[in-house]
Amino acid sequence: MTKNEFAQSGRRALGATFFLFLAFSFYAHSQCAGTDNTVTVCNKFDDISNQGFDLFANLGGNPQPGGVWSTPDPTNLNALSTATGILNLWQVNYFGEHQFTYFNEACNESATITLFLGGYSGEDNIDGSANACSDDPAVNLFTYLGSDVDLVIPDFNGVWAEDPNTETGHLAGNLFDAEAAGPGEYIFTYTVPAVDGCFGMQSTVNLEVHKAPYSGIPSSLVVCNTDDLSGLTNFDLNSLLADEDANGVWSEDGTNQIDGILDRFVNVEEIRNNNGYGAYTFTYTVQPSHPVCPPSSSDVYIIILPALNGSLESLNYCLGDSYEVTLNYDTNLLPPGQYQIDYSVYSSEGNQEEFTGITLQNGTGTFNVPSSLVPLNETVQLSIIGIEGTSPEQVVCGDIDVTSTEFLVSNPIASGENICPDNTVTIDMENILDADGNPTNEMHTINYTLILPDDTSLNFQEENLAFSNGSASFQIDAEQFQLSGSYTVEITVQDSFEIDCTIGTQIQVLPIPEEIELDIAVDNNCDATSIDVLVDAPNLPNGNYTITYEVVEQNTQTSLTENSINFMGGVAVYGIDIANLPDGDYIVILKSTQNDTTPCRLQFEFELQESFSIGGTPTVINLESNQSFCLNDGIPTLADITVDTSGNVTFYDTLEDDTPLPLSTVLIDGEDYFVFSENENDNCSPNERARVTVSLVQASTPVSENITPLFCGSENPMLMDLEVTSTNNGNIIWYDTVSGGTPLDPTEQLMDGQSYFAAEFLFGFCESETRLEFIPTIVNPPLPNLSAVELGLCALDNPTVQELINLVVSMDGVEVTWFLDEVGGEPLSGSELLLADTIYYARSKDIETGCGNLESVPVTVDLNNCDPEKYGFFIPDAFSPNSDGRNDTYYIPNISIIFPNFTLEIFNRYGNSLFKGDASNPAWDGTGPGGKTVPNGVYFYIINFNREGYEPKQGRLYLNR
């Protein structure tokens, strides 16, 4: 029996069996869930209504709706509606026995449908459409079975078997290991057995396994950026593959080395030269022999590693915790980033290696060498021996080409003792090396800088200082140590070993001990009523003060009052009794002595005196509180300040300052000075000093961006037109001399080539001592040079302005333009037609500057200069005034142009005048007086040309309408 016969007999048996079971396989119950039943369906795909098989309708008994359906097989849930009992048999993909239970909660009873489904193995696939790739280890044979009808698929619980003729042993269930079996043609059968009277079924699959393409096992070429790659200029990429198929094609992205599908050779040296370091990918792709297999690709890499190539830079260092070294590298060979470098320090202590991090950026990086690796006073050699990236991807070539560096670490020392002000200091130097790096025993010149406590710097030199085993001393004069505080000495030893640090030391100048402060407070110097002695003295730990004061009559020097005080320190106020002194001038004298031994104490005796009067009259000071001075007149001093007073004048810096200023003191702008006046004939001085504020003014030479300006004479330029700036926002005054002279009126007319001098004038009294010279150029082009000022032309030639242009006689650097207006107007182009009886005006303009002459040259144009014979002048002898648009008037062509003053008179045969014409009325329309039309016939004319050389002319004409 054939496969089709097998299937058809199964379907016939299905029908008989189906009705048999409906009739006899249930028993009656009265439950609301109905009773159990058994149903057999041999070929579910024969009837599309099986997609909605009603289980409820197949229950026995009298089932009531409202229950729910269930199945113990979860694979059937997708096909079952649990609410209605509708089962899609097409989605039950397993042949054999299936159970579906209906439960009705109303009676708490259930009934079961037992369903036997016949199997379906799918349709044969033997036409060559079953294809697989030899690299697939799990080919699903079910994908080759089925039907053209949607949802018709084979059952899943049948049995797959290999045909004995193509058996491989690589079939596991429905999965065939094509990778293990290899390319070839294989036959498989899929069988579903008979089920409860339903016949079994078998389908065949003829599977062809196609060889999978293989692009091979890839590898990489790794070189250094600095390698000699001349041997890799024709590198075969196939050498980076193993076991690859031979029919593949190479491709790449970025190096432009692959020229075609047959090209497999690349120039590694050129890749490096054009692109630098990096990983460059080349892909080998093999296409399949059948589309069931995907293409196979392998990536190989040409890796050009970055390399460290450069040099080290170091200095000769002074002793420290570490020493900074600079690594300069070639940025074309190594990318910036974080690296770990391995370096070695070679010295008499051997070769010591250290590992450290470094940041390389923009061609350079620095790292520190710890002092523990570097002995003193010995030249050591530093070398880079290794470099690594800080990440696995950051691989650097192991070949390093970095120039080593040498340096020496020394410990030069300078020292000096602390002193009191105005004392000499001795500076001792040790560990100074000669140019070869050994303790020096030579003569050296030293330069040193002394930095004072107020940050003032003083530079000195000590020549030919003798050193012994690296040591020497020199002195700094006492006059350099006037201030108390910290002094810094920075020393440079010439022709010694070069180092990167400063040899220096600090000197402390101890302050002078605080002195006693004495003051005499007179309540009124002109008419004193009380005097106090004020004392503010620091405590003396090892001495005491003796203070005395006395009042002396000024003229007789007689001592009137005297007292003495002893104490250890502190603040005190002592009143002097002057109540009984008569009017007059007096002196109070205050003295202090002390006997302590405080360090740096220089002064032990102090004296202070104050003059005063009783019953005196104060001196009056009159002055302007704000006074200005011009620096251009010289350097002003205090002596230049105007003060009106009867006493002697003294100037001070402040209201309280006791030190008078010399009259030669140079004034400072914005500074306040304080004036005191005292009459030498008495002690009655003013109570206050007068304040005067000084303003210093200095006029500057004016500035200009153009001191040789150019003007057009037509602009009538004046001095005020010169562009000049006062840098101090002052006024400008003008002169015609470089110095001296009288100021000029700013409206004065400028002269060509004349020198003018500008000075700055500030605040009405301060003039700049230097003046800025201007030399203007005034451009006045000459009047047009014309060959004629009258031009006779014939209007019949349509003459243009070009005829006027032709009158111009060439003038160097001057352009002539024509106008219809004597002043203003628009320039005429050469193509414009000339107008009769018109005056044209020629104006000149300097070509370089554009300056024009305001005056113009007139030219009269006559357009009636016409020769009749030249222009074919003739007198017509007939016309036809019939209004046909042709010869409707009697008109002599061009007569108004050639003979502008002509007259024309026409008569009839009786001698009666019919028409009189001239240039304003040149044409006769064939009518007589009153506009009456004249008849056809002969008429007579008389023409007076009114031009020299032309006689009147008579003639006749014929009028024909």
mmCIF file of C-alpha atoms in Angstrom, residues 596-805:
data_model
loop_
_atom_site.group_PDB
_atom_site.id
_atom_site.type_symbol
_atom_site.label_atom_id
_atom_site.label_comp_id
_atom_site.label_asym_id
_atom_site.label_seq_id
_atom_site.Cartn_x
_atom_site.Cartn_y
_atom_site.Cartn_z
ATOM 1 C CA ASP A 596 70.077 99.764 81.746
ATOM 2 C CA THR A 597 72.066 97.091 79.789
ATOM 3 C CA THR A 598 69.362 95.964 77.300
ATOM 4 C CA PRO A 599 70.941 94.408 74.122
ATOM 5 C CA CYS A 600 71.310 96.802 71.176
ATOM 6 C CA ARG A 601 70.599 99.835 73.387
ATOM 7 C CA LEU A 602 72.344 102.793 71.720
ATOM 8 C CA GLN A 603 70.943 105.920 73.375
ATOM 9 C CA PHE A 604 70.727 106.495 77.121
ATOM 10 C CA GLU A 605 70.060 110.280 77.313
ATOM 11 C CA PHE A 606 67.072 112.256 75.967
ATOM 12 C CA GLU A 607 66.254 115.962 76.001
ATOM 13 C CA LEU A 608 63.169 117.912 74.899
ATOM 14 C CA GLN A 609 62.317 121.608 75.128
ATOM 15 C CA GLU A 610 59.317 123.745 74.216
ATOM 16 C CA SER A 611 58.994 127.541 73.914
ATOM 17 C CA PHE A 612 55.887 129.365 75.049
ATOM 18 C CA SER A 613 54.666 132.847 75.827
ATOM 19 C CA ILE A 614 52.400 134.367 78.368
ATOM 20 C CA GLY A 615 50.262 137.263 77.095
ATOM 21 C CA GLY A 616 51.484 136.943 73.409
ATOM 22 C CA THR A 617 49.796 137.482 70.015
ATOM 23 C CA PRO A 618 49.782 134.598 67.423
ATOM 24 C CA THR A 619 51.180 134.919 63.914
ATOM 25 C CA VAL A 620 48.562 134.965 61.060
ATOM 26 C CA ILE A 621 48.984 132.741 57.903
ATOM 27 C CA ASN A 622 47.143 133.700 54.687
ATOM 28 C CA LEU A 623 47.301 131.378 51.644
ATOM 29 C CA GLU A 624 45.123 129.755 48.976
ATOM 30 C CA SER A 625 44.325 126.220 50.086
ATOM 31 C CA ASN A 626 44.569 124.825 46.520
ATOM 32 C CA GLN A 627 47.520 125.893 44.393
ATOM 33 C CA SER A 628 48.370 124.598 40.911
ATOM 34 C CA PHE A 629 51.727 124.523 39.128
ATOM 35 C CA CYS A 630 52.676 123.836 35.521
ATOM 36 C CA LEU A 631 55.423 121.257 35.147
ATOM 37 C CA ASN A 632 56.202 122.610 31.704
ATOM 38 C CA ASP A 633 57.593 125.736 33.413
ATOM 39 C CA GLY A 634 60.042 123.727 35.535
ATOM 40 C CA ILE A 635 59.981 121.460 38.578
ATOM 41 C CA PRO A 636 58.068 123.256 41.372
ATOM 42 C CA THR A 637 59.255 123.071 44.990
ATOM 43 C CA LEU A 638 57.914 124.181 48.347
ATOM 44 C CA ALA A 639 59.542 127.560 47.736
ATOM 45 C CA ASP A 640 57.045 128.137 44.898
ATOM 46 C CA ILE A 641 54.004 127.928 47.203
ATOM 47 C CA THR A 642 52.571 131.400 47.850
ATOM 48 C CA VAL A 643 52.207 132.152 51.572
ATOM 49 C CA ASP A 644 51.326 135.560 53.112
ATOM 50 C CA THR A 645 52.548 135.795 56.721
ATOM 51 C CA SER A 646 54.659 138.038 58.965
ATOM 52 C CA GLY A 647 56.738 135.203 60.386
ATOM 53 C CA ASN A 648 59.152 132.626 59.073
ATOM 54 C CA VAL A 649 57.507 129.894 56.991
ATOM 55 C CA THR A 650 58.099 126.192 57.650
ATOM 56 C CA PHE A 651 56.512 123.305 55.762
ATOM 57 C CA TYR A 652 55.605 119.893 57.209
ATOM 58 C CA ASP A 653 54.370 116.608 55.828
ATOM 59 C CA THR A 654 51.520 116.222 58.309
ATOM 60 C CA LEU A 655 49.679 118.177 60.958
ATOM 61 C CA GLU A 656 51.723 116.509 63.706
ATOM 62 C CA ASP A 657 55.073 115.856 62.025
ATOM 63 C CA ASP A 658 57.960 117.521 63.883
ATOM 64 C CA THR A 659 60.472 117.372 61.038
ATOM 65 C CA PRO A 660 60.285 120.394 58.736
ATOM 66 C CA LEU A 661 60.621 119.889 54.991
ATOM 67 C CA PRO A 662 63.403 121.667 53.055
ATOM 68 C CA LEU A 663 62.146 124.448 50.770
ATOM 69 C CA SER A 664 63.848 122.536 47.920
ATOM 70 C CA THR A 665 61.411 119.649 48.407
ATOM 71 C CA VAL A 666 59.881 118.815 45.029
ATOM 72 C CA LEU A 667 56.100 119.108 45.050
ATOM 73 C CA ILE A 668 53.988 115.974 44.552
ATOM 74 C CA ASP A 669 50.701 116.089 42.685
ATOM 75 C CA GLY A 670 47.674 115.812 44.959
ATOM 76 C CA GLU A 671 49.809 115.988 48.085
ATOM 77 C CA ASP A 672 48.840 118.032 51.132
ATOM 78 C CA TYR A 673 51.484 120.208 52.776
ATOM 79 C CA PHE A 674 51.157 121.959 56.114
ATOM 80 C CA VAL A 675 52.433 125.496 56.663
ATOM 81 C CA PHE A 676 53.594 126.850 59.956
ATOM 82 C CA SER A 677 54.685 130.468 60.560
ATOM 83 C CA GLU A 678 56.671 131.573 63.564
ATOM 84 C CA ASN A 679 57.897 135.039 64.533
ATOM 85 C CA GLU A 680 61.451 134.809 65.782
ATOM 86 C CA ASN A 681 60.852 137.808 68.040
ATOM 87 C CA ASP A 682 58.424 135.897 70.298
ATOM 88 C CA ASN A 683 57.233 132.314 71.082
ATOM 89 C CA CYS A 684 53.655 132.999 70.078
ATOM 90 C CA SER A 685 53.085 130.540 67.241
ATOM 91 C CA PRO A 686 49.726 129.726 65.629
ATOM 92 C CA ASN A 687 47.771 126.942 67.245
ATOM 93 C CA GLU A 688 47.335 125.088 63.945
ATOM 94 C CA ARG A 689 49.177 124.594 60.700
ATOM 95 C CA ALA A 690 47.562 125.737 57.473
ATOM 96 C CA ARG A 691 46.876 123.070 54.843
ATOM 97 C CA VAL A 692 47.655 123.605 51.152
ATOM 98 C CA THR A 693 46.834 121.013 48.465
ATOM 99 C CA VAL A 694 49.112 120.956 45.418
ATOM 100 C CA SER A 695 47.973 120.151 41.878
ATOM 101 C CA LEU A 696 50.642 119.556 39.261
ATOM 102 C CA VAL A 697 49.653 120.057 35.678
ATOM 103 C CA GLN A 698 51.736 119.026 32.684
ATOM 104 C CA ALA A 699 50.715 119.760 29.159
ATOM 105 C CA SER A 700 51.739 117.174 26.577
ATOM 106 C CA THR A 701 52.624 117.594 22.958
ATOM 107 C CA PRO A 702 49.426 117.165 20.932
ATOM 108 C CA VAL A 703 49.108 114.014 18.847
ATOM 109 C CA SER A 704 47.728 113.436 15.380
ATOM 110 C CA GLU A 705 47.422 110.542 13.007
ATOM 111 C CA ASN A 706 48.118 112.828 10.053
ATOM 112 C CA ILE A 707 50.543 115.746 10.285
ATOM 113 C CA THR A 708 50.748 116.162 6.509
ATOM 114 C CA PRO A 709 47.051 116.391 5.673
ATOM 115 C CA LEU A 710 45.718 117.010 2.219
ATOM 116 C CA PHE A 711 42.829 119.418 1.531
ATOM 117 C CA CYS A 712 41.051 120.567 -1.554
ATOM 118 C CA GLY A 713 41.350 124.274 -2.109
ATOM 119 C CA SER A 714 37.644 124.343 -2.894
ATOM 120 C CA GLU A 715 36.966 123.445 0.748
ATOM 121 C CA ASN A 716 38.615 126.658 2.018
ATOM 122 C CA PRO A 717 40.405 124.708 4.816
ATOM 123 C CA MET A 718 41.254 126.518 8.050
ATOM 124 C CA LEU A 719 43.462 125.772 11.072
ATOM 125 C CA MET A 720 40.457 124.339 12.892
ATOM 126 C CA ASP A 721 40.173 121.669 10.162
ATOM 127 C CA LEU A 722 43.488 120.097 11.129
ATOM 128 C CA GLU A 723 42.876 116.854 13.048
ATOM 129 C CA VAL A 724 44.774 117.033 16.348
ATOM 130 C CA THR A 725 44.114 115.586 19.813
ATOM 131 C CA SER A 726 44.873 116.922 23.272
ATOM 132 C CA THR A 727 45.769 113.853 25.323
ATOM 133 C CA ASN A 728 44.749 115.682 28.500
ATOM 134 C CA ASN A 729 41.431 116.949 27.093
ATOM 135 C CA GLY A 730 42.776 120.492 26.987
ATOM 136 C CA ASN A 731 42.651 123.171 24.321
ATOM 137 C CA ILE A 732 44.818 123.494 21.206
ATOM 138 C CA ILE A 733 46.506 126.771 20.312
ATOM 139 C CA TRP A 734 48.245 127.368 16.992
ATOM 140 C CA TYR A 735 51.479 129.105 16.040
ATOM 141 C CA ASP A 736 53.419 129.659 12.838
ATOM 142 C CA THR A 737 56.747 129.149 14.616
ATOM 143 C CA VAL A 738 58.201 126.150 16.441
ATOM 144 C CA SER A 739 58.673 128.287 19.572
ATOM 145 C CA GLY A 740 57.600 131.715 20.717
ATOM 146 C CA GLY A 741 55.327 133.751 18.496
ATOM 147 C CA THR A 742 51.744 134.848 18.826
ATOM 148 C CA PRO A 743 48.809 132.409 18.804
ATOM 149 C CA LEU A 744 46.942 132.250 15.493
ATOM 150 C CA ASP A 745 43.204 132.554 14.945
ATOM 151 C CA PRO A 746 41.828 128.994 14.416
ATOM 152 C CA THR A 747 39.788 130.329 11.463
ATOM 153 C CA GLU A 748 42.939 131.350 9.605
ATOM 154 C CA GLN A 749 43.028 130.014 6.051
ATOM 155 C CA LEU A 750 45.555 127.199 5.459
ATOM 156 C CA MET A 751 48.326 127.815 2.913
ATOM 157 C CA ASP A 752 49.831 125.089 0.792
ATOM 158 C CA GLY A 753 53.192 123.865 2.193
ATOM 159 C CA GLN A 754 53.075 126.287 5.157
ATOM 160 C CA SER A 755 54.194 124.920 8.581
ATOM 161 C CA TYR A 756 51.769 125.277 11.488
ATOM 162 C CA PHE A 757 52.533 124.295 15.078
ATOM 163 C CA ALA A 758 50.023 122.956 17.644
ATOM 164 C CA ALA A 759 50.503 123.262 21.419
ATOM 165 C CA GLU A 760 48.369 121.870 24.248
ATOM 166 C CA PHE A 761 46.954 124.491 26.652
ATOM 167 C CA LEU A 762 45.564 123.382 30.022
ATOM 168 C CA PHE A 763 43.513 125.261 32.589
ATOM 169 C CA GLY A 764 44.361 128.637 31.142
ATOM 170 C CA PHE A 765 47.956 128.706 32.347
ATOM 171 C CA CYS A 766 49.887 125.586 31.318
ATOM 172 C CA GLU A 767 51.202 125.221 27.773
ATOM 173 C CA SER A 768 53.232 122.344 26.340
ATOM 174 C CA GLU A 769 56.840 123.295 25.747
ATOM 175 C CA THR A 770 57.023 121.313 22.498
ATOM 176 C CA ARG A 771 54.700 121.810 19.576
ATOM 177 C CA LEU A 772 53.476 119.418 16.894
ATOM 178 C CA GLU A 773 54.264 120.567 13.353
ATOM 179 C CA PHE A 774 51.694 120.259 10.551
ATOM 180 C CA ILE A 775 52.470 120.850 6.877
ATOM 181 C CA PRO A 776 49.233 120.758 4.880
ATOM 182 C CA THR A 777 48.954 120.256 1.145
ATOM 183 C CA ILE A 778 46.251 122.370 -0.542
ATOM 184 C CA VAL A 779 45.239 121.038 -3.947
ATOM 185 C CA ASN A 780 43.881 123.581 -6.490
ATOM 186 C CA PRO A 781 43.737 122.072 -9.996
ATOM 187 C CA PRO A 782 44.090 124.571 -12.913
ATOM 188 C CA LEU A 783 41.132 125.673 -15.030
ATOM 189 C CA PRO A 784 40.393 123.452 -18.037
ATOM 190 C CA ASN A 785 42.622 124.135 -21.040
ATOM 191 C CA LEU A 786 40.329 124.164 -24.124
ATOM 192 C CA SER A 787 41.182 124.567 -27.789
ATOM 193 C CA ALA A 788 38.055 126.727 -28.314
ATOM 194 C CA VAL A 789 35.241 128.303 -26.318
ATOM 195 C CA GLU A 790 32.742 128.343 -29.215
ATOM 196 C CA LEU A 791 31.741 125.211 -31.094
ATOM 197 C CA GLY A 792 29.857 125.200 -34.413
ATOM 198 C CA LEU A 793 28.291 121.904 -35.439
ATOM 199 C CA CYS A 794 25.441 120.630 -37.543
ATOM 200 C CA ALA A 795 22.503 119.128 -35.695
ATOM 201 C CA LEU A 796 21.978 116.752 -38.611
ATOM 202 C CA ASP A 797 25.138 114.924 -37.460
ATOM 203 C CA ASN A 798 23.566 114.255 -34.045
ATOM 204 C CA PRO A 799 26.640 115.656 -32.300
ATOM 205 C CA THR A 800 27.264 114.528 -28.709
ATOM 206 C CA VAL A 801 29.130 115.766 -25.653
ATOM 207 C CA GLN A 802 32.134 113.898 -27.012
ATOM 208 C CA GLU A 803 32.640 116.924 -29.341
ATOM 209 C CA LEU A 804 33.146 119.036 -26.197
ATOM 210 C CA ILE A 805 35.489 116.439 -24.686
#
